C-alpha atoms as a printed R data frame, in Angstrom:
    type eleno elety resid chain resno       x       y       z
1   ATOM     1    CA   MET     A     1  -4.685 -22.574  45.146
2   ATOM     2    CA   ALA     A     2  -7.925 -22.500  43.115
3   ATOM     3    CA   GLN     A     3 -10.883 -20.799  44.801
4   ATOM     4    CA   THR     A     4 -13.900 -23.021  45.456
5   ATOM     5    CA   VAL     A     5 -17.414 -21.761  46.239
6   ATOM     6    CA   SER     A     6 -19.961 -24.165  47.658
7   ATOM     7    CA   ILE     A     7 -23.596 -23.778  46.566
8   ATOM     8    CA   ILE     A     8 -26.381 -25.921  47.968
9   ATOM     9    CA   LEU     A     9 -29.256 -26.344  45.503
10  ATOM    10    CA   ARG     A    10 -32.849 -27.069  46.392
11  ATOM    11    CA   ASP     A    11 -34.436 -29.859  44.365
12  ATOM    12    CA   GLU     A    12 -36.830 -27.501  42.602
13  ATOM    13    CA   ASP     A    13 -33.959 -25.138  41.649
14  ATOM    14    CA   ARG     A    14 -31.893 -28.042  40.316
15  ATOM    15    CA   GLU     A    15 -34.792 -29.189  38.124
16  ATOM    16    CA   ARG     A    16 -35.238 -25.667  36.686
17  ATOM    17    CA   LEU     A    17 -31.518 -25.252  36.067
18  ATOM    18    CA   ASP     A    18 -31.228 -28.681  34.413
19  ATOM    19    CA   ALA     A    19 -34.131 -27.770  32.137
20  ATOM    20    CA   ILE     A    20 -32.539 -24.441  31.222
21  ATOM    21    CA   ALA     A    21 -29.087 -25.951  30.582
22  ATOM    22    CA   SER     A    22 -30.525 -28.623  28.255
23  ATOM    23    CA   ASP     A    23 -32.928 -26.326  26.368
24  ATOM    24    CA   ARG     A    24 -31.414 -25.582  22.957
25  ATOM    25    CA   SER     A    25 -33.962 -22.864  22.260
26  ATOM    26    CA   ARG     A    26 -32.730 -20.854  25.246
27  ATOM    27    CA   ALA     A    27 -30.358 -17.926  24.927
28  ATOM    28    CA   LEU     A    28 -26.727 -18.965  25.308
29  ATOM    29    CA   LYS     A    29 -26.177 -16.589  28.215
30  ATOM    30    CA   HIS     A    30 -28.967 -18.265  30.199
31  ATOM    31    CA   ILE     A    31 -27.517 -21.718  29.504
32  ATOM    32    CA   GLN     A    32 -24.067 -20.590  30.638
33  ATOM    33    CA   ARG     A    33 -25.423 -19.108  33.854
34  ATOM    34    CA   ALA     A    34 -27.357 -22.286  34.673
35  ATOM    35    CA   ARG     A    35 -24.266 -24.396  34.059
36  ATOM    36    CA   ILE     A    36 -22.181 -22.130  36.308
37  ATOM    37    CA   VAL     A    37 -24.540 -22.745  39.235
38  ATOM    38    CA   LEU     A    38 -24.839 -26.485  38.550
39  ATOM    39    CA   PHE     A    39 -21.049 -26.891  38.374
40  ATOM    40    CA   SER     A    40 -20.698 -24.808  41.549
41  ATOM    41    CA   ALA     A    41 -23.037 -27.195  43.354
42  ATOM    42    CA   GLU     A    42 -20.564 -29.968  42.476
43  ATOM    43    CA   ARG     A    43 -17.850 -28.056  44.420
44  ATOM    44    CA   LEU     A    44 -15.655 -27.654  41.347
45  ATOM    45    CA   PRO     A    45 -12.854 -25.028  41.356
46  ATOM    46    CA   VAL     A    46 -13.704 -21.686  39.801
47  ATOM    47    CA   LEU     A    47 -11.141 -22.172  37.045
48  ATOM    48    CA   GLU     A    48 -12.670 -25.504  36.079
49  ATOM    49    CA   ILE     A    49 -16.199 -24.027  36.141
50  ATOM    50    CA   ALA     A    50 -15.063 -21.200  33.864
51  ATOM    51    CA   ARG     A    51 -13.459 -23.674  31.447
52  ATOM    52    CA   ARG     A    52 -16.520 -25.915  31.266
53  ATOM    53    CA   ALA     A    53 -18.996 -23.041  30.936
54  ATOM    54    CA   GLY     A    54 -16.847 -21.143  28.461
55  ATOM    55    CA   VAL     A    55 -16.725 -17.923  30.483
56  ATOM    56    CA   SER     A    56 -14.227 -15.936  32.536
57  ATOM    57    CA   ARG     A    57 -13.598 -16.341  36.248
58  ATOM    58    CA   PRO     A    58 -15.179 -12.940  37.098
59  ATOM    59    CA   ALA     A    59 -18.318 -14.120  35.301
60  ATOM    60    CA   VAL     A    60 -18.394 -17.238  37.488
61  ATOM    61    CA   TRP     A    61 -18.150 -15.156  40.656
62  ATOM    62    CA   ARG     A    62 -20.775 -12.690  39.391
63  ATOM    63    CA   TRP     A    63 -23.434 -15.317  38.675
64  ATOM    64    CA   GLN     A    64 -22.706 -17.302  41.836
65  ATOM    65    CA   GLN     A    65 -23.415 -14.132  43.802
66  ATOM    66    CA   ARG     A    66 -26.521 -13.326  41.715
67  ATOM    67    CA   TYR     A    67 -27.963 -16.801  42.406
68  ATOM    68    CA   ALA     A    68 -27.240 -16.465  46.115
69  ATOM    69    CA   GLU     A    69 -29.076 -13.118  46.192
70  ATOM    70    CA   GLU     A    70 -31.990 -13.640  43.777
71  ATOM    71    CA   GLY     A    71 -32.241 -17.355  43.029
72  ATOM    72    CA   VAL     A    72 -32.917 -18.821  39.561
73  ATOM    73    CA   ASP     A    73 -35.012 -15.842  38.502
74  ATOM    74    CA   GLY     A    74 -31.975 -13.597  38.992
75  ATOM    75    CA   LEU     A    75 -30.036 -15.639  36.453
76  ATOM    76    CA   LEU     A    76 -32.662 -14.987  33.779
77  ATOM    77    CA   ARG     A    77 -32.814 -11.225  34.285
78  ATOM    78    CA   ASP     A    78 -30.111  -8.708  33.379
79  ATOM    79    CA   LYS     A    79 -29.673  -5.717  35.619
80  ATOM    80    CA   THR     A    80 -30.934  -2.450  34.263
81  ATOM    81    CA   ARG     A    81 -28.358   0.017  33.067
82  ATOM    82    CA   LYS     A    82 -28.179   3.734  33.416
83  ATOM    83    CA   PRO     A    83 -29.952   5.531  30.582
84  ATOM    84    CA   GLY     A    84 -27.646   6.790  27.836
85  ATOM    85    CA   ARG     A    85 -27.360  10.355  26.673
86  ATOM    86    CA   ALA     A    86 -30.326  11.827  24.881
87  ATOM    87    CA   PRO     A    87 -29.843  12.219  21.120
88  ATOM    88    CA   LEU     A    88 -28.842  15.635  19.850
89  ATOM    89    CA   GLU     A    89 -31.658  17.985  18.927
90  ATOM    90    CA   ALA     A    90 -32.446  18.385  15.252
91  ATOM    91    CA   LYS     A    91 -31.663  22.110  15.392
92  ATOM    92    CA   LEU     A    92 -28.236  21.401  16.889
93  ATOM    93    CA   VAL     A    93 -27.469  18.792  14.242
94  ATOM    94    CA   ALA     A    94 -28.517  21.165  11.483
95  ATOM    95    CA   ARG     A    95 -26.310  23.895  12.954
96  ATOM    96    CA   VAL     A    96 -23.272  21.593  13.063
97  ATOM    97    CA   LEU     A    97 -23.774  20.622   9.425
98  ATOM    98    CA   GLU     A    98 -24.273  24.249   8.399
99  ATOM    99    CA   LEU     A    99 -21.126  25.423  10.160
100 ATOM   100    CA   THR     A   100 -19.076  22.539   8.760
101 ATOM   101    CA   CYS     A   101 -19.873  23.678   5.228
102 ATOM   102    CA   SER     A   102 -18.966  27.310   5.987
103 ATOM   103    CA   GLU     A   103 -15.737  29.162   6.692
104 ATOM   104    CA   PRO     A   104 -14.321  28.580  10.206
105 ATOM   105    CA   PRO     A   105 -13.703  31.561  12.484
106 ATOM   106    CA   GLY     A   106 -10.255  33.034  13.018
107 ATOM   107    CA   ALA     A   107  -7.243  32.272  10.865
108 ATOM   108    CA   ALA     A   108  -8.011  28.566  10.309
109 ATOM   109    CA   THR     A   109  -8.607  27.290   6.792
110 ATOM   110    CA   HIS     A   110 -10.952  24.443   7.742
111 ATOM   111    CA   TRP     A   111 -12.917  23.051  10.648
112 ATOM   112    CA   THR     A   112 -11.510  20.499  13.075
113 ATOM   113    CA   GLY     A   113 -13.545  18.227  15.293
114 ATOM   114    CA   ARG     A   114 -12.301  19.869  18.490
115 ATOM   115    CA   ALA     A   115 -13.012  23.376  17.206
116 ATOM   116    CA   MET     A   116 -16.561  22.396  16.277
117 ATOM   117    CA   ALA     A   117 -17.117  20.607  19.600
118 ATOM   118    CA   LYS     A   118 -15.920  23.663  21.544
119 ATOM   119    CA   ILE     A   119 -18.168  26.102  19.711
120 ATOM   120    CA   MET     A   120 -21.273  23.881  19.812
121 ATOM   121    CA   GLY     A   121 -20.749  22.670  23.373
122 ATOM   122    CA   ILE     A   122 -20.876  18.973  22.502
123 ATOM   123    CA   SER     A   123 -18.329  16.186  22.664
124 ATOM   124    CA   LEU     A   124 -15.701  15.519  20.022
125 ATOM   125    CA   ARG     A   125 -17.120  12.053  19.441
126 ATOM   126    CA   ALA     A   126 -20.586  13.522  18.808
127 ATOM   127    CA   VAL     A   127 -19.116  15.752  16.103
128 ATOM   128    CA   GLN     A   128 -17.248  12.811  14.579
129 ATOM   129    CA   ARG     A   129 -20.414  10.691  14.502
130 ATOM   130    CA   LEU     A   130 -22.329  13.451  12.727
131 ATOM   131    CA   TRP     A   131 -19.565  13.917  10.153
132 ATOM   132    CA   GLU     A   132 -19.358  10.172   9.541
133 ATOM   133    CA   LYS     A   133 -23.134   9.876   9.150
134 ATOM   134    CA   HIS     A   134 -23.359  12.767   6.685
135 ATOM   135    CA   ARG     A   135 -20.060  11.930   4.913
136 ATOM   136    CA   LEU     A   136 -18.377  15.230   5.758
137 ATOM   137    CA   GLN     A   137 -14.567  15.326   5.753
138 ATOM   138    CA   PRO     A   138 -13.334  18.886   6.374
139 ATOM   139    CA   HIS     A   139  -9.712  17.702   6.681
140 ATOM   140    CA   ARG     A   140  -9.671  16.449   3.086
141 ATOM   141    CA   ILE     A   141  -9.566  18.426  -0.143
142 ATOM   142    CA   ARG     A   142  -9.510  17.440  -3.806
143 ATOM   143    CA   THR     A   143  -7.398  19.478  -6.175
144 ATOM   144    CA   PHE     A   144  -8.119  20.181  -9.815
145 ATOM   145    CA   LYS     A   145  -6.448  21.985 -12.679
146 ATOM   146    CA   ARG     A   146  -8.071  23.298 -15.827
147 ATOM   147    CA   SER     A   147  -6.145  23.170 -19.053
148 ATOM   148    CA   THR     A   148  -5.695  26.527 -20.775
149 ATOM   149    CA   ASP     A   149  -4.807  24.931 -24.098
150 ATOM   150    CA   PRO     A   150  -6.796  26.748 -26.843
151 ATOM   151    CA   GLN     A   151  -7.036  23.435 -28.739
152 ATOM   152    CA   PHE     A   152  -8.098  21.439 -25.697
153 ATOM   153    CA   ALA     A   153 -11.323  20.036 -27.188
154 ATOM   154    CA   GLU     A   154  -9.719  19.030 -30.480
155 ATOM   155    CA   LYS     A   155  -6.810  17.279 -28.768
156 ATOM   156    CA   VAL     A   156  -9.050  15.419 -26.331
157 ATOM   157    CA   GLU     A   157 -11.271  14.166 -29.140
158 ATOM   158    CA   ASP     A   158  -8.191  13.127 -31.120
159 ATOM   159    CA   VAL     A   159  -6.549  11.163 -28.297
160 ATOM   160    CA   VAL     A   160  -9.763   9.626 -26.934
161 ATOM   161    CA   GLY     A   161 -10.711   8.623 -30.461
162 ATOM   162    CA   LEU     A   162  -7.425   6.710 -30.799
163 ATOM   163    CA   TYR     A   163  -8.109   4.936 -27.483
164 ATOM   164    CA   MET     A   164 -11.727   3.980 -28.159
165 ATOM   165    CA   ASP     A   165 -11.639   3.465 -31.941
166 ATOM   166    CA   PRO     A   166  -8.057   2.904 -33.115
167 ATOM   167    CA   PRO     A   167  -7.516   2.885 -36.889
168 ATOM   168    CA   ALA     A   168  -7.181  -0.449 -38.673
169 ATOM   169    CA   HIS     A   169  -3.735  -1.803 -39.595
170 ATOM   170    CA   ALA     A   170  -2.129   0.637 -37.166
171 ATOM   171    CA   VAL     A   171  -0.346   0.577 -33.823
172 ATOM   172    CA   VAL     A   172  -1.267   3.128 -31.143
173 ATOM   173    CA   VAL     A   173   1.422   3.721 -28.519
174 ATOM   174    CA   SER     A   174   1.412   6.037 -25.515
175 ATOM   175    CA   ILE     A   175   4.928   7.364 -24.950
176 ATOM   176    CA   ASP     A   176   6.443   9.258 -22.040
177 ATOM   177    CA   GLU     A   177   9.457   9.367 -19.732
178 ATOM   178    CA   LYS     A   178   9.822   8.893 -15.995
179 ATOM   179    CA   SER     A   179  12.918  10.862 -15.119
180 ATOM   180    CA   GLN     A   180  15.103  11.047 -12.018
181 ATOM   181    CA   ILE     A   181  14.365   7.545 -10.738
182 ATOM   182    CA   GLN     A   182  16.705   7.222  -7.757
183 ATOM   183    CA   ALA     A   183  18.684   4.108  -6.911
184 ATOM   184    CA   LEU     A   184  18.273   4.237  -3.133
185 ATOM   185    CA   ASP     A   185  20.022   1.906  -0.719
186 ATOM   186    CA   ARG     A   186  18.823   1.842   2.905
187 ATOM   187    CA   THR     A   187  21.302   2.395   5.725
188 ATOM   188    CA   GLN     A   188  19.829  -0.520   7.695
189 ATOM   189    CA   PRO     A   189  17.855  -3.614   6.647
190 ATOM   190    CA   GLY     A   190  14.135  -3.488   7.333
191 ATOM   191    CA   LEU     A   191  12.003  -6.046   9.149
192 ATOM   192    CA   PRO     A   192   9.560  -8.261   7.222
193 ATOM   193    CA   LEU     A   193   5.792  -8.226   7.531
194 ATOM   194    CA   LYS     A   194   4.349 -10.454  10.274
195 ATOM   195    CA   PRO     A   195   0.898 -10.964  11.807
196 ATOM   196    CA   GLY     A   196  -0.035  -7.868  13.779
197 ATOM   197    CA   LYS     A   197   2.969  -5.839  12.580
198 ATOM   198    CA   CYS     A   198   3.660  -4.128   9.289
199 ATOM   199    CA   GLY     A   199   7.006  -4.293   7.549
200 ATOM   200    CA   THR     A   200   9.561  -1.639   8.427
201 ATOM   201    CA   MET     A   201  12.007   0.441   6.399
202 ATOM   202    CA   THR     A   202  14.507   2.926   7.731
203 ATOM   203    CA   HIS     A   203  13.966   6.559   6.821
204 ATOM   204    CA   ASP     A   204  17.659   7.069   6.081
205 ATOM   205    CA   TYR     A   205  18.969   6.133   2.673
206 ATOM   206    CA   LYS     A   206  22.006   6.412   0.428
207 ATOM   207    CA   ARG     A   207  21.709   7.806  -3.104
208 ATOM   208    CA   ASN     A   208  23.506   5.754  -5.749
209 ATOM   209    CA   GLY     A   209  22.557   7.750  -8.833
210 ATOM   210    CA   THR     A   210  19.514   8.158 -11.063
211 ATOM   211    CA   THR     A   211  18.133   6.859 -14.338
212 ATOM   212    CA   THR     A   212  15.345   7.796 -16.749
213 ATOM   213    CA   LEU     A   213  12.800   5.276 -17.975
214 ATOM   214    CA   PHE     A   214  11.467   5.791 -21.501
215 ATOM   215    CA   ALA     A   215   8.326   3.724 -22.064
216 ATOM   216    CA   ALA     A   216   5.828   3.094 -24.862
217 ATOM   217    CA   LEU     A   217   2.531   1.397 -24.004
218 ATOM   218    CA   ASP     A   218   0.882  -0.540 -26.826
219 ATOM   219    CA   ILE     A   219  -2.827   0.265 -26.444
220 ATOM   220    CA   LEU     A   220  -4.070  -2.805 -28.309
221 ATOM   221    CA   HIS     A   221  -2.027  -5.423 -26.433
222 ATOM   222    CA   GLY     A   222  -1.090  -3.629 -23.181
223 ATOM   223    CA   THR     A   223   2.584  -4.480 -23.581
224 ATOM   224    CA   VAL     A   224   5.342  -1.996 -22.785
225 ATOM   225    CA   ILE     A   225   8.596  -1.213 -24.574
226 ATOM   226    CA   GLY     A   226  10.980   0.283 -22.023
227 ATOM   227    CA   ARG     A   227  14.524   1.589 -22.070
228 ATOM   228    CA   CYS     A   228  16.551   3.118 -19.231
229 ATOM   229    CA   MET     A   229  19.006   5.889 -20.132
230 ATOM   230    CA   LYS     A   230  21.307   8.140 -18.143
231 ATOM   231    CA   GLN     A   231  20.038  11.465 -19.494
232 ATOM   232    CA   HIS     A   232  16.751  12.928 -20.614
233 ATOM   233    CA   ARG     A   233  17.475  14.831 -23.805
234 ATOM   234    CA   HIS     A   234  16.271  14.793 -27.381
235 ATOM   235    CA   GLN     A   235  19.177  12.502 -28.317
236 ATOM   236    CA   GLU     A   236  17.963   9.817 -25.892
237 ATOM   237    CA   PHE     A   237  14.378  10.337 -27.020
238 ATOM   238    CA   ILE     A   238  15.326   9.763 -30.677
239 ATOM   239    CA   ARG     A   239  17.200   6.598 -29.674
240 ATOM   240    CA   PHE     A   240  14.083   5.363 -27.941
241 ATOM   241    CA   LEU     A   241  11.860   6.186 -30.918
242 ATOM   242    CA   SER     A   242  14.236   4.168 -33.080
243 ATOM   243    CA   ALA     A   243  13.902   1.236 -30.675
244 ATOM   244    CA   VAL     A   244  10.105   1.410 -30.945
245 ATOM   245    CA   GLU     A   245  10.447   1.670 -34.732
246 ATOM   246    CA   ARG     A   246  12.411  -1.594 -34.805
247 ATOM   247    CA   ALA     A   247   9.939  -3.350 -32.504
248 ATOM   248    CA   VAL     A   248   6.820  -2.532 -34.551
249 ATOM   249    CA   PRO     A   249   6.296  -4.833 -37.556
250 ATOM   250    CA   ALA     A   250   6.876  -3.344 -40.971
251 ATOM   251    CA   GLY     A   251   3.805  -2.103 -42.801
252 ATOM   252    CA   LYS     A   252   2.084  -0.886 -39.625
253 ATOM   253    CA   VAL     A   253   1.273   2.801 -39.238
254 ATOM   254    CA   ILE     A   254   2.329   4.113 -35.803
255 ATOM   255    CA   HIS     A   255   0.247   6.683 -33.921
256 ATOM   256    CA   ALA     A   256   2.193   7.995 -30.903
257 ATOM   257    CA   ILE     A   257   0.490   9.873 -28.067
258 ATOM   258    CA   LEU     A   258   2.825  12.263 -26.219
259 ATOM   259    CA   ASP     A   259   2.675  15.187 -23.823
260 ATOM   260    CA   ASN     A   260   3.971  18.692 -24.546
261 ATOM   261    CA   TYR     A   261   7.454  18.289 -23.094
262 ATOM   262    CA   ALA     A   262   9.935  20.374 -25.093
263 ATOM   263    CA   THR     A   263  12.079  17.335 -25.905
264 ATOM   264    CA   HIS     A   264   9.191  15.826 -27.872
265 ATOM   265    CA   LYS     A   265   9.072  18.897 -30.159
266 ATOM   266    CA   HIS     A   266  12.803  19.459 -30.577
267 ATOM   267    CA   PRO     A   267  13.850  20.263 -34.192
268 ATOM   268    CA   ALA     A   268  15.962  17.097 -34.311
269 ATOM   269    CA   VAL     A   269  12.937  15.049 -33.244
270 ATOM   270    CA   MET     A   270  10.785  16.724 -35.896
271 ATOM   271    CA   LYS     A   271  13.449  15.896 -38.495
272 ATOM   272    CA   TRP     A   272  13.452  12.256 -37.360
273 ATOM   273    CA   LEU     A   273   9.652  12.257 -37.658
274 ATOM   274    CA   ALA     A   274   9.854  13.597 -41.228
275 ATOM   275    CA   ASP     A   275  12.282  10.826 -42.118
276 ATOM   276    CA   HIS     A   276   9.853   8.165 -40.806
277 ATOM   277    CA   PRO     A   277   6.568   8.770 -42.644
278 ATOM   278    CA   ARG     A   278   4.663   5.918 -40.962
279 ATOM   279    CA   TRP     A   279   4.824   7.812 -37.667
280 ATOM   280    CA   THR     A   280   2.214  10.380 -36.545
281 ATOM   281    CA   PHE     A   281   2.482  12.340 -33.299
282 ATOM   282    CA   HIS     A   282  -0.659  13.191 -31.299
283 ATOM   283    CA   PHE     A   283  -0.056  15.642 -28.456
284 ATOM   284    CA   THR     A   284  -2.200  15.767 -25.323
285 ATOM   285    CA   PRO     A   285  -3.451  19.187 -24.157
286 ATOM   286    CA   THR     A   286  -1.269  21.143 -21.750
287 ATOM   287    CA   SER     A   287  -1.885  20.283 -18.083
288 ATOM   288    CA   ALA     A   288  -3.619  17.060 -19.099
289 ATOM   289    CA   SER     A   289  -1.124  14.293 -18.360
290 ATOM   290    CA   TRP     A   290  -4.058  12.167 -17.134
291 ATOM   291    CA   LEU     A   291  -4.880  11.666 -20.816
292 ATOM   292    CA   ASN     A   292  -1.605   9.821 -21.460
293 ATOM   293    CA   ALA     A   293  -2.223   6.111 -20.873
294 ATOM   294    CA   VAL     A   294   1.382   5.223 -20.047
295 ATOM   295    CA   GLU     A   295   1.131   7.343 -16.889
296 ATOM   296    CA   GLY     A   296  -0.886   4.507 -15.356
297 ATOM   297    CA   PHE     A   297   1.981   2.110 -15.976
298 ATOM   298    CA   PHE     A   298   4.431   4.559 -14.378
299 ATOM   299    CA   SER     A   299   2.189   4.732 -11.317
300 ATOM   300    CA   THR     A   300   2.045   0.944 -11.054
301 ATOM   301    CA   ILE     A   301   5.773   0.336 -11.411
302 ATOM   302    CA   THR     A   302   6.483   3.081  -8.859
303 ATOM   303    CA   ARG     A   303   4.199   1.535  -6.249
304 ATOM   304    CA   ARG     A   304   5.075  -2.102  -6.849
305 ATOM   305    CA   LYS     A   305   8.794  -2.016  -7.666
306 ATOM   306    CA   ILE     A   306  10.585   1.312  -7.162
307 ATOM   307    CA   ARG     A   307   9.244   3.000  -4.024
308 ATOM   308    CA   ARG     A   308  10.081   0.192  -1.577
309 ATOM   309    CA   GLY     A   309  13.014  -1.181  -3.540
310 ATOM   310    CA   VAL     A   310  16.583  -1.295  -2.280
311 ATOM   311    CA   PHE     A   311  19.143  -0.714  -5.032
312 ATOM   312    CA   LYS     A   312  22.885  -0.618  -4.445
313 ATOM   313    CA   SER     A   313  23.670   0.786  -7.915
314 ATOM   314    CA   VAL     A   314  22.045   2.242 -11.012
315 ATOM   315    CA   PRO     A   315  22.666  -0.939 -13.080
316 ATOM   316    CA   GLU     A   316  20.854  -2.943 -10.381
317 ATOM   317    CA   LEU     A   317  17.912  -0.501 -10.530
318 ATOM   318    CA   GLU     A   318  17.776  -0.675 -14.313
319 ATOM   319    CA   ALA     A   319  17.932  -4.489 -14.251
320 ATOM   320    CA   GLU     A   320  14.992  -4.649 -11.830
321 ATOM   321    CA   ILE     A   321  12.955  -2.245 -13.981
322 ATOM   322    CA   ALA     A   322  13.661  -4.373 -17.071
323 ATOM   323    CA   ARG     A   323  12.661  -7.530 -15.181
324 ATOM   324    CA   TYR     A   324   9.404  -5.932 -14.047
325 ATOM   325    CA   ILE     A   325   8.577  -4.906 -17.643
326 ATOM   326    CA   ARG     A   326   9.193  -8.459 -18.875
327 ATOM   327    CA   GLN     A   327   6.880  -9.870 -16.213
328 ATOM   328    CA   HIS     A   328   4.268  -7.229 -17.015
329 ATOM   329    CA   ASN     A   329   4.321  -8.125 -20.711
330 ATOM   330    CA   LYS     A   330   3.757 -11.824 -19.990
331 ATOM   331    CA   SER     A   331   0.307 -11.106 -18.553
332 ATOM   332    CA   ALA     A   332  -0.481  -7.809 -20.276
333 ATOM   333    CA   GLU     A   333  -4.065  -6.935 -21.156
334 ATOM   334    CA   PRO     A   334  -5.375  -4.398 -23.682
335 ATOM   335    CA   PHE     A   335  -5.741  -0.844 -22.422
336 ATOM   336    CA   VAL     A   336  -9.435   0.089 -22.195
337 ATOM   337    CA   TRP     A   337 -10.595   3.710 -22.118
338 ATOM   338    CA   THR     A   338 -14.254   4.059 -21.087
339 ATOM   339    CA   LYS     A   339 -14.887   7.829 -20.997
340 ATOM   340    CA   PRO     A   340 -15.969   9.340 -24.320
341 ATOM   341    CA   ALA     A   341 -14.882  12.899 -25.052
342 ATOM   342    CA   LYS     A   342 -18.370  14.281 -24.370
343 ATOM   343    CA   ALA     A   343 -18.389  12.840 -20.834
344 ATOM   344    CA   ILE     A   344 -15.043  14.539 -20.171
345 ATOM   345    CA   PHE     A   345 -16.334  17.887 -21.431
346 ATOM   346    CA   ASP     A   346 -19.516  17.582 -19.331
347 ATOM   347    CA   LYS     A   347 -17.486  16.909 -16.185
348 ATOM   348    CA   LEU     A   348 -15.092  19.791 -16.844
349 ATOM   349    CA   ALA     A   349 -18.077  22.098 -17.326
350 ATOM   350    CA   ARG     A   350 -18.942  21.529 -13.652
351 ATOM   351    CA   VAL     A   351 -15.491  22.623 -12.489
352 ATOM   352    CA   PRO     A   352 -15.397  26.246 -11.235
353 ATOM   353    CA   ALA     A   353 -14.097  28.734 -13.760
354 ATOM   354    CA   PRO     A   354 -10.515  29.926 -13.061
355 ATOM   355    CA   SER     A   355 -10.132  33.309 -11.420
356 ATOM   356    CA   VAL     A   356  -8.316  36.000 -13.396
């Protein structure tokens, strides 16, 4: 049974409450409180008062009691709250920041929030707020690798020059292989995405074999020539080069950008290159795969097609890869490289020198 509270209003209180409830310039909380008392004077159930005033039932009880104790003035005044904690002293803040950027004590490799809070005698949340404010993330680290290629500068200028200023009447392609792509079938079907819940996928899987994707990215148009093959040898690489040769119109010079994988420099590959004079190979520096444009395509197809895919056989995997490449080529856009060689050299100059 709904609870009903009876409130008897004096005429002067009713006039004040009516004025407050109808005043659009008033704060919403004051209007709601006035309506709660006016509806209570009509002997309405608490649930109905809460519905009409747009508040909860505890709020109805709270402001009925406040009016009974303090009258209309009590509805317009919020109770004072206990004072919050005093802000941390500047010296303490500076000490936390200094320690965060230094080596932690003991055998730990980096600071944690709890370790810092324990040493400084403050709460974990205080440490987290300071780190968020000053953009400190001790748990994260960025890795880097310097190329030791003695011809690093020359190769970077060569490849970047092809990206930013390709020669006329020529085709520039970035070629590489993505090997050991697994055709994985899940042991149980996953659940689809729904509001409030992410999709699910079982951790267990069944291996159904692997394939290797050979791909050539046309820099000017953004299209990809792709072939899936069982093995990753110089024989398969030559077959793929021949496929690219057939796809490029006659009369076009072909500049191919490749990494330093041994297959790309096999004697049989070099012989094929000598037999096809319109081809020129441009090798990226060692430990500089980021300079090969087709790596971006491999990253995209891995995230959007392969990683979450369910494939019951290698032919099914290869068919899905081919379908993705066809869809990609329908809406392909030219590859744009924005970093000139000098900007790359300037950034690498800021990287710490390798230890010997």
